[in-house]
Every structure is written in structure tokens, then in C-alpha cells.
PDB file of N, CA and C in Angstrom:
ATOM      1  N   UNK A  20      10.718   8.216 -91.695  1.00 67.00           N
ATOM      2  CA  UNK A  20       9.783   7.879 -92.277  1.00 67.00           C
ATOM      3  C   UNK A  20       8.827   8.021 -91.079  1.00 67.00           C
ATOM      4  N   UNK A  21       7.561   8.988 -91.229  1.00 77.00           N
ATOM      5  CA  UNK A  21       6.373   8.833 -89.993  1.00 77.00           C
ATOM      6  C   UNK A  21       5.736   7.372 -89.914  1.00 77.00           C
ATOM      7  N   UNK A  22       5.520   6.746 -88.814  1.00 76.00           N
ATOM      8  CA  UNK A  22       4.816   5.627 -88.638  1.00 76.00           C
ATOM      9  C   UNK A  22       3.390   5.711 -88.110  1.00 76.00           C
ATOM     10  N   UNK A  23       2.275   5.449 -88.397  1.00 87.00           N
ATOM     11  CA  UNK A  23       1.236   5.305 -87.321  1.00 87.00           C
ATOM     12  C   UNK A  23       1.413   4.191 -86.871  1.00 87.00           C
ATOM     13  N   UNK A  24       1.217   3.742 -85.585  1.00 90.00           N
ATOM     14  CA  UNK A  24       1.596   2.630 -84.477  1.00 90.00           C
ATOM     15  C   UNK A  24       0.246   2.714 -83.925  1.00 90.00           C
ATOM     16  N   UNK A  25      -0.658   1.415 -83.884  1.00 94.00           N
ATOM     17  CA  UNK A  25      -1.699   1.361 -82.628  1.00 94.00           C
ATOM     18  C   UNK A  25      -0.953   1.277 -81.121  1.00 94.00           C
ATOM     19  N   UNK A  26      -1.603   1.639 -80.232  1.00 94.00           N
ATOM     20  CA  UNK A  26      -0.941   1.824 -79.112  1.00 94.00           C
ATOM     21  C   UNK A  26      -2.045   1.410 -77.835  1.00 94.00           C
ATOM     22  N   UNK A  27      -1.849   0.650 -77.027  1.00 94.00           N
ATOM     23  CA  UNK A  27      -2.931   0.459 -76.015  1.00 94.00           C
ATOM     24  C   UNK A  27      -2.423   0.893 -74.725  1.00 94.00           C
ATOM     25  N   UNK A  28      -3.164   1.617 -74.211  1.00 94.00           N
ATOM     26  CA  UNK A  28      -2.945   2.523 -73.192  1.00 94.00           C
ATOM     27  C   UNK A  28      -4.012   2.657 -71.914  1.00 94.00           C
ATOM     28  N   UNK A  29      -3.999   2.029 -71.006  1.00 93.00           N
ATOM     29  CA  UNK A  29      -5.183   1.860 -70.008  1.00 93.00           C
ATOM     30  C   UNK A  29      -6.596   1.454 -70.915  1.00 93.00           C
ATOM     31  N   UNK A  30      -6.749   0.598 -71.421  1.00 93.00           N
ATOM     32  CA  UNK A  30      -7.583   0.108 -72.355  1.00 93.00           C
ATOM     33  C   UNK A  30      -8.438   1.081 -73.493  1.00 93.00           C
ATOM     34  N   UNK A  31      -7.803   1.271 -73.509  1.00 92.00           N
ATOM     35  CA  UNK A  31      -7.746   2.739 -74.758  1.00 92.00           C
ATOM     36  C   UNK A  31      -6.561   2.519 -75.926  1.00 92.00           C
ATOM     37  N   UNK A  32      -6.930   2.299 -77.311  1.00 96.00           N
ATOM     38  CA  UNK A  32      -6.280   2.192 -78.209  1.00 96.00           C
ATOM     39  C   UNK A  32      -6.077   3.407 -79.193  1.00 96.00           C
ATOM     40  N   UNK A  33      -4.886   4.074 -79.131  1.00 96.00           N
ATOM     41  CA  UNK A  33      -4.449   4.860 -79.294  1.00 96.00           C
ATOM     42  C   UNK A  33      -4.043   4.986 -80.955  1.00 96.00           C
ATOM     43  N   UNK A  34      -3.660   5.922 -81.579  1.00 96.00           N
ATOM     44  CA  UNK A  34      -2.549   5.922 -83.042  1.00 96.00           C
ATOM     45  C   UNK A  34      -2.045   6.698 -83.039  1.00 96.00           C
ATOM     46  N   UNK A  35      -0.378   6.426 -82.676  1.00 97.00           N
ATOM     47  CA  UNK A  35       0.598   7.028 -82.374  1.00 97.00           C
ATOM     48  C   UNK A  35       1.235   7.182 -83.767  1.00 97.00           C
ATOM     49  N   UNK A  36       1.421   8.897 -84.130  1.00 96.00           N
ATOM     50  CA  UNK A  36       2.750   8.872 -85.219  1.00 96.00           C
ATOM     51  C   UNK A  36       3.593   9.680 -84.696  1.00 96.00           C
ATOM     52  N   UNK A  37       5.140   8.936 -84.955  1.00 92.00           N
ATOM     53  CA  UNK A  37       6.238   9.791 -84.629  1.00 92.00           C
ATOM     54  C   UNK A  37       7.426   9.167 -85.488  1.00 92.00           C
ATOM     55  N   UNK A  38       8.300  10.519 -85.759  1.00 86.00           N
ATOM     56  CA  UNK A  38       9.143   9.884 -86.627  1.00 86.00           C
ATOM     57  C   UNK A  38      10.368   9.514 -85.814  1.00 86.00           C
ATOM     58  N   UNK A  39      10.644   9.768 -84.473  1.00 85.00           N
ATOM     59  CA  UNK A  39      11.659   9.684 -83.566  1.00 85.00           C
ATOM     60  C   UNK A  39      11.283   8.554 -82.669  1.00 85.00           C
ATOM     61  N   UNK A  40      12.335   8.186 -82.309  1.00 86.00           N
ATOM     62  CA  UNK A  40      12.083   7.054 -81.509  1.00 86.00           C
ATOM     63  C   UNK A  40      11.627   7.592 -79.749  1.00 86.00           C
ATOM     64  N   UNK A  41      10.741   6.785 -79.577  1.00 90.00           N
ATOM     65  CA  UNK A  41      10.437   6.979 -77.790  1.00 90.00           C
ATOM     66  C   UNK A  41      10.326   5.697 -77.091  1.00 90.00           C
ATOM     67  N   UNK A  42      10.285   5.449 -76.061  1.00 92.00           N
ATOM     68  CA  UNK A  42      10.508   4.340 -74.806  1.00 92.00           C
ATOM     69  C   UNK A  42       9.009   4.071 -74.791  1.00 92.00           C
ATOM     70  N   UNK A  43       8.754   2.897 -74.263  1.00 93.00           N
ATOM     71  CA  UNK A  43       7.412   2.971 -73.899  1.00 93.00           C
ATOM     72  C   UNK A  43       6.866   3.332 -72.519  1.00 93.00           C
ATOM     73  N   UNK A  44       7.944   3.405 -71.832  1.00 96.00           N
ATOM     74  CA  UNK A  44       8.067   4.191 -70.077  1.00 96.00           C
ATOM     75  C   UNK A  44       7.555   5.584 -70.627  1.00 96.00           C
ATOM     76  N   UNK A  45       8.355   6.081 -71.633  1.00 96.00           N
ATOM     77  CA  UNK A  45       7.813   7.601 -71.813  1.00 96.00           C
ATOM     78  C   UNK A  45       6.656   7.686 -72.655  1.00 96.00           C
ATOM     79  N   UNK A  46       6.453   6.724 -73.613  1.00 96.00           N
ATOM     80  CA  UNK A  46       5.238   7.195 -74.066  1.00 96.00           C
ATOM     81  C   UNK A  46       3.759   7.141 -73.082  1.00 96.00           C
ATOM     82  N   UNK A  47       3.781   6.100 -72.194  1.00 97.00           N
ATOM     83  CA  UNK A  47       2.732   5.892 -71.128  1.00 97.00           C
ATOM     84  C   UNK A  47       2.516   7.213 -70.656  1.00 97.00           C
ATOM     85  N   UNK A  48       3.798   8.154 -69.837  1.00 97.00           N
ATOM     86  CA  UNK A  48       3.574   9.114 -69.345  1.00 97.00           C
ATOM     87  C   UNK A  48       3.450  10.264 -70.099  1.00 97.00           C
ATOM     88  N   UNK A  49       3.628  10.355 -71.285  1.00 98.00           N
ATOM     89  CA  UNK A  49       3.286  11.301 -72.084  1.00 98.00           C
ATOM     90  C   UNK A  49       1.567  11.413 -72.327  1.00 98.00           C
ATOM     91  N   UNK A  50       1.088  10.138 -72.564  1.00 98.00           N
ATOM     92  CA  UNK A  50      -0.441   9.895 -72.918  1.00 98.00           C
ATOM     93  C   UNK A  50      -1.012  10.239 -71.414  1.00 98.00           C
ATOM     94  N   UNK A  51      -0.426   9.928 -70.101  1.00 98.00           N
ATOM     95  CA  UNK A  51      -1.035  10.154 -68.796  1.00 98.00           C
ATOM     96  C   UNK A  51      -0.876  11.593 -68.498  1.00 98.00           C
ATOM     97  N   UNK A  52      -0.051  12.650 -69.119  1.00 98.00           N
ATOM     98  CA  UNK A  52       0.125  13.531 -68.848  1.00 98.00           C
ATOM     99  C   UNK A  52      -0.884  14.588 -69.963  1.00 98.00           C
ATOM    100  N   UNK A  53      -0.965  14.099 -71.146  1.00 97.00           N
ATOM    101  CA  UNK A  53      -2.023  14.713 -71.978  1.00 97.00           C
ATOM    102  C   UNK A  53      -3.298  14.577 -71.616  1.00 97.00           C
ATOM    103  N   UNK A  54      -3.478  13.322 -71.039  1.00 96.00           N
ATOM    104  CA  UNK A  54      -5.055  12.839 -70.351  1.00 96.00           C
ATOM    105  C   UNK A  54      -5.810  13.958 -69.124  1.00 96.00           C
ATOM    106  N   UNK A  55      -4.074  14.135 -68.419  1.00 97.00           N
ATOM    107  CA  UNK A  55      -4.411  14.897 -67.039  1.00 97.00           C
ATOM    108  C   UNK A  55      -4.744  16.099 -67.691  1.00 97.00           C
ATOM    109  N   UNK A  56      -4.418  16.468 -68.581  1.00 95.00           N
ATOM    110  CA  UNK A  56      -4.507  18.002 -69.006  1.00 95.00           C
ATOM    111  C   UNK A  56      -6.063  18.259 -69.718  1.00 95.00           C
ATOM    112  N   UNK A  57      -6.549  16.878 -69.865  1.00 93.00           N
ATOM    113  CA  UNK A  57      -8.073  17.156 -70.687  1.00 93.00           C
ATOM    114  C   UNK A  57      -7.775  16.868 -72.175  1.00 93.00           C
ATOM    115  N   UNK A  58      -6.544  16.341 -72.700  1.00 92.00           N
ATOM    116  CA  UNK A  58      -6.476  16.404 -73.922  1.00 92.00           C
ATOM    117  C   UNK A  58      -7.206  15.210 -74.803  1.00 92.00           C
ATOM    118  N   UNK A  59      -7.839  14.154 -74.319  1.00 90.00           N
ATOM    119  CA  UNK A  59      -8.788  13.615 -74.994  1.00 90.00           C
ATOM    120  C   UNK A  59     -10.055  13.613 -74.636  1.00 90.00           C
ATOM    121  N   UNK A  60     -10.492  14.638 -74.070  1.00 85.00           N
ATOM    122  CA  UNK A  60     -11.970  14.972 -73.700  1.00 85.00           C
ATOM    123  C   UNK A  60     -12.411  15.816 -74.915  1.00 85.00           C
ATOM    124  N   UNK A  61     -11.864  16.242 -75.449  1.00 73.00           N
ATOM    125  CA  UNK A  61     -13.011  17.617 -76.632  1.00 73.00           C
ATOM    126  C   UNK A  61     -12.523  16.299 -77.748  1.00 73.00           C
ATOM    127  N   UNK A  62     -13.544  16.195 -78.812  1.00 69.00           N
ATOM    128  CA  UNK A  62     -13.253  15.871 -80.278  1.00 69.00           C
ATOM    129  C   UNK A  62     -14.119  16.893 -80.891  1.00 69.00           C
ATOM    130  N   UNK A  63     -13.546  17.879 -80.829  1.00 72.00           N
ATOM    131  CA  UNK A  63     -14.161  19.028 -81.993  1.00 72.00           C
ATOM    132  C   UNK A  63     -13.416  19.207 -83.299  1.00 72.00           C
ATOM    133  N   UNK A  64     -12.265  18.218 -83.730  1.00 74.00           N
ATOM    134  CA  UNK A  64     -12.057  17.988 -85.461  1.00 74.00           C
ATOM    135  C   UNK A  64     -10.746  19.000 -85.253  1.00 74.00           C
ATOM    136  N   UNK A  65     -10.481  19.961 -83.982  1.00 82.00           N
ATOM    137  CA  UNK A  65      -9.362  20.687 -84.055  1.00 82.00           C
ATOM    138  C   UNK A  65      -8.118  20.067 -83.076  1.00 82.00           C
ATOM    139  N   UNK A  66      -6.974  19.582 -83.659  1.00 87.00           N
ATOM    140  CA  UNK A  66      -5.868  19.040 -82.841  1.00 87.00           C
ATOM    141  C   UNK A  66      -5.655  20.046 -81.743  1.00 87.00           C
ATOM    142  N   UNK A  67      -5.290  19.647 -80.688  1.00 92.00           N
ATOM    143  CA  UNK A  67      -4.956  20.384 -79.536  1.00 92.00           C
ATOM    144  C   UNK A  67      -3.349  20.323 -79.437  1.00 92.00           C
ATOM    145  N   UNK A  68      -2.241  21.156 -78.945  1.00 95.00           N
ATOM    146  CA  UNK A  68      -1.046  20.609 -78.798  1.00 95.00           C
ATOM    147  C   UNK A  68      -0.585  20.847 -77.372  1.00 95.00           C
ATOM    148  N   UNK A  69       0.375  20.063 -76.979  1.00 97.00           N
ATOM    149  CA  UNK A  69       0.981  19.721 -76.020  1.00 97.00           C
ATOM    150  C   UNK A  69       1.988  19.768 -75.733  1.00 97.00           C
ATOM    151  N   UNK A  70       3.005  20.525 -74.905  1.00 97.00           N
ATOM    152  CA  UNK A  70       4.074  20.123 -74.438  1.00 97.00           C
ATOM    153  C   UNK A  70       4.660  19.231 -73.461  1.00 97.00           C
ATOM    154  N   UNK A  71       5.257  18.114 -73.398  1.00 97.00           N
ATOM    155  CA  UNK A  71       5.631  17.179 -72.144  1.00 97.00           C
ATOM    156  C   UNK A  71       7.276  17.290 -72.124  1.00 97.00           C
ATOM    157  N   UNK A  72       7.609  17.566 -70.803  1.00 97.00           N
ATOM    158  CA  UNK A  72       8.986  17.284 -70.793  1.00 97.00           C
ATOM    159  C   UNK A  72       9.081  15.971 -69.843  1.00 97.00           C
ATOM    160  N   UNK A  73      10.112  15.019 -70.017  1.00 96.00           N
ATOM    161  CA  UNK A  73      10.137  13.453 -69.825  1.00 96.00           C
ATOM    162  C   UNK A  73      11.853  13.578 -69.840  1.00 96.00           C
ATOM    163  N   UNK A  74      12.048  13.484 -68.932  1.00 93.00           N
ATOM    164  CA  UNK A  74      13.760  12.521 -68.791  1.00 93.00           C
ATOM    165  C   UNK A  74      14.695  13.818 -69.589  1.00 93.00           C
ATOM    166  N   UNK A  75      14.019  15.065 -69.290  1.00 94.00           N
ATOM    167  CA  UNK A  75      15.355  15.752 -70.056  1.00 94.00           C
ATOM    168  C   UNK A  75      14.760  16.152 -71.448  1.00 94.00           C
ATOM    169  N   UNK A  76      14.051  15.453 -72.173  1.00 94.00           N
ATOM    170  CA  UNK A  76      13.426  15.376 -73.590  1.00 94.00           C
ATOM    171  C   UNK A  76      12.229  15.942 -73.768  1.00 94.00           C
ATOM    172  N   UNK A  77      12.185  17.379 -74.646  1.00 96.00           N
ATOM    173  CA  UNK A  77      10.628  17.798 -75.090  1.00 96.00           C
ATOM    174  C   UNK A  77      10.129  17.213 -75.767  1.00 96.00           C
ATOM    175  N   UNK A  78       8.778  16.913 -75.602  1.00 96.00           N
ATOM    176  CA  UNK A  78       7.989  16.037 -76.658  1.00 96.00           C
ATOM    177  C   UNK A  78       6.707  17.405 -76.985  1.00 96.00           C
ATOM    178  N   UNK A  79       6.371  17.440 -78.049  1.00 96.00           N
ATOM    179  CA  UNK A  79       5.250  18.314 -78.508  1.00 96.00           C
ATOM    180  C   UNK A  79       4.260  17.154 -79.270  1.00 96.00           C
ATOM    181  N   UNK A  80       2.944  17.216 -78.554  1.00 97.00           N
ATOM    182  CA  UNK A  80       2.163  16.183 -79.011  1.00 97.00           C
ATOM    183  C   UNK A  80       1.113  16.955 -79.416  1.00 97.00           C
ATOM    184  N   UNK A  81       0.372  16.538 -80.974  1.00 95.00           N
ATOM    185  CA  UNK A  81      -0.565  17.157 -81.199  1.00 95.00           C
ATOM    186  C   UNK A  81      -1.738  15.832 -81.164  1.00 95.00           C
ATOM    187  N   UNK A  82      -2.719  16.525 -80.976  1.00 96.00           N
ATOM    188  CA  UNK A  82      -4.048  15.273 -80.186  1.00 96.00           C
ATOM    189  C   UNK A  82      -5.368  15.925 -81.100  1.00 96.00           C
ATOM    190  N   UNK A  83      -5.734  14.616 -81.408  1.00 92.00           N
ATOM    191  CA  UNK A  83      -6.856  15.187 -82.594  1.00 92.00           C
ATOM    192  C   UNK A  83      -7.648  13.407 -82.201  1.00 92.00           C
ATOM    193  N   UNK A  84      -8.629  13.659 -81.091  1.00 90.00           N
ATOM    194  CA  UNK A  84      -9.254  12.211 -81.078  1.00 90.00           C
ATOM    195  C   UNK A  84      -8.219  11.527 -80.014  1.00 90.00           C
ATOM    196  N   UNK A  85      -8.227  10.270 -81.035  1.00 92.00           N
ATOM    197  CA  UNK A  85      -7.468   9.267 -80.075  1.00 92.00           C
ATOM    198  C   UNK A  85      -6.107   9.257 -81.376  1.00 92.00           C
ATOM    199  N   UNK A  86      -5.828  10.286 -82.002  1.00 94.00           N
ATOM    200  CA  UNK A  86      -4.435  10.168 -83.084  1.00 94.00           C
ATOM    201  C   UNK A  86      -4.035  11.472 -82.259  1.00 94.00           C
ATOM    202  N   UNK A  87      -2.505  10.628 -81.828  1.00 96.00           N
ATOM    203  CA  UNK A  87      -1.258  11.491 -81.366  1.00 96.00           C
ATOM    204  C   UNK A  87      -0.397  11.844 -82.312  1.00 96.00           C
ATOM    205  N   UNK A  88       0.040  12.841 -82.725  1.00 96.00           N
ATOM    206  CA  UNK A  88       1.142  12.882 -83.545  1.00 96.00           C
ATOM    207  C   UNK A  88       2.223  13.491 -82.462  1.00 96.00           C
ATOM    208  N   UNK A  89       3.687  13.297 -82.514  1.00 96.00           N
ATOM    209  CA  UNK A  89       4.570  13.320 -81.421  1.00 96.00           C
ATOM    210  C   UNK A  89       5.840  13.814 -82.185  1.00 96.00           C
ATOM    211  N   UNK A  90       6.458  14.886 -81.643  1.00 94.00           N
ATOM    212  CA  UNK A  90       7.608  15.482 -82.442  1.00 94.00           C
ATOM    213  C   UNK A  90       8.330  15.738 -80.947  1.00 94.00           C
ATOM    214  N   UNK A  91      10.033  15.324 -81.237  1.00 92.00           N
ATOM    215  CA  UNK A  91      10.648  15.669 -80.201  1.00 92.00           C
ATOM    216  C   UNK A  91      11.871  16.924 -80.665  1.00 92.00           C
ATOM    217  N   UNK A  92      11.753  17.568 -79.632  1.00 85.00           N
ATOM    218  CA  UNK A  92      12.093  19.229 -79.618  1.00 85.00           C
ATOM    219  C   UNK A  92      13.822  18.848 -79.086  1.00 85.00           C
TER     220      UNK A  92
END
């Protein structure tokens, strides 16, 4: 079941949706990487997809404003 989890990262509250497990450390790294790529700068109503590899796991994150849906590949 996909859960929507509020998550505070660098003074911003994100809505994280994920079915699989992810550590808090990996989630912080993922959000930092998406932010570095400009993922939270645009809010045009269209989700952007970002692929991030952390510790040998590949995550696919769909970002729409502060909503982040994550799939582990």
C-alpha cells in the first residue's frame, strides 16, 4: 500500500508517497539531489521525473510541487 508521509527536510515539509522502504538518510540524499537538479523550482502542474542512485539502489522520483512519489527500481 502506498502511504503519504509528511517529511520535514531543510525547513520544508514534503509529502512523500512510497510503497517500499527507504531510510531517512537515503530520503534526505534523494531530496537534496532532486533540489540540486531544480526539481522543486517549477510548479507548473506537471510532474517531473528524476532518477537517483543511492548506495546501489536506483530510485525514481516524480515531483509535483512538494509532492514526491518514489519508486525503487
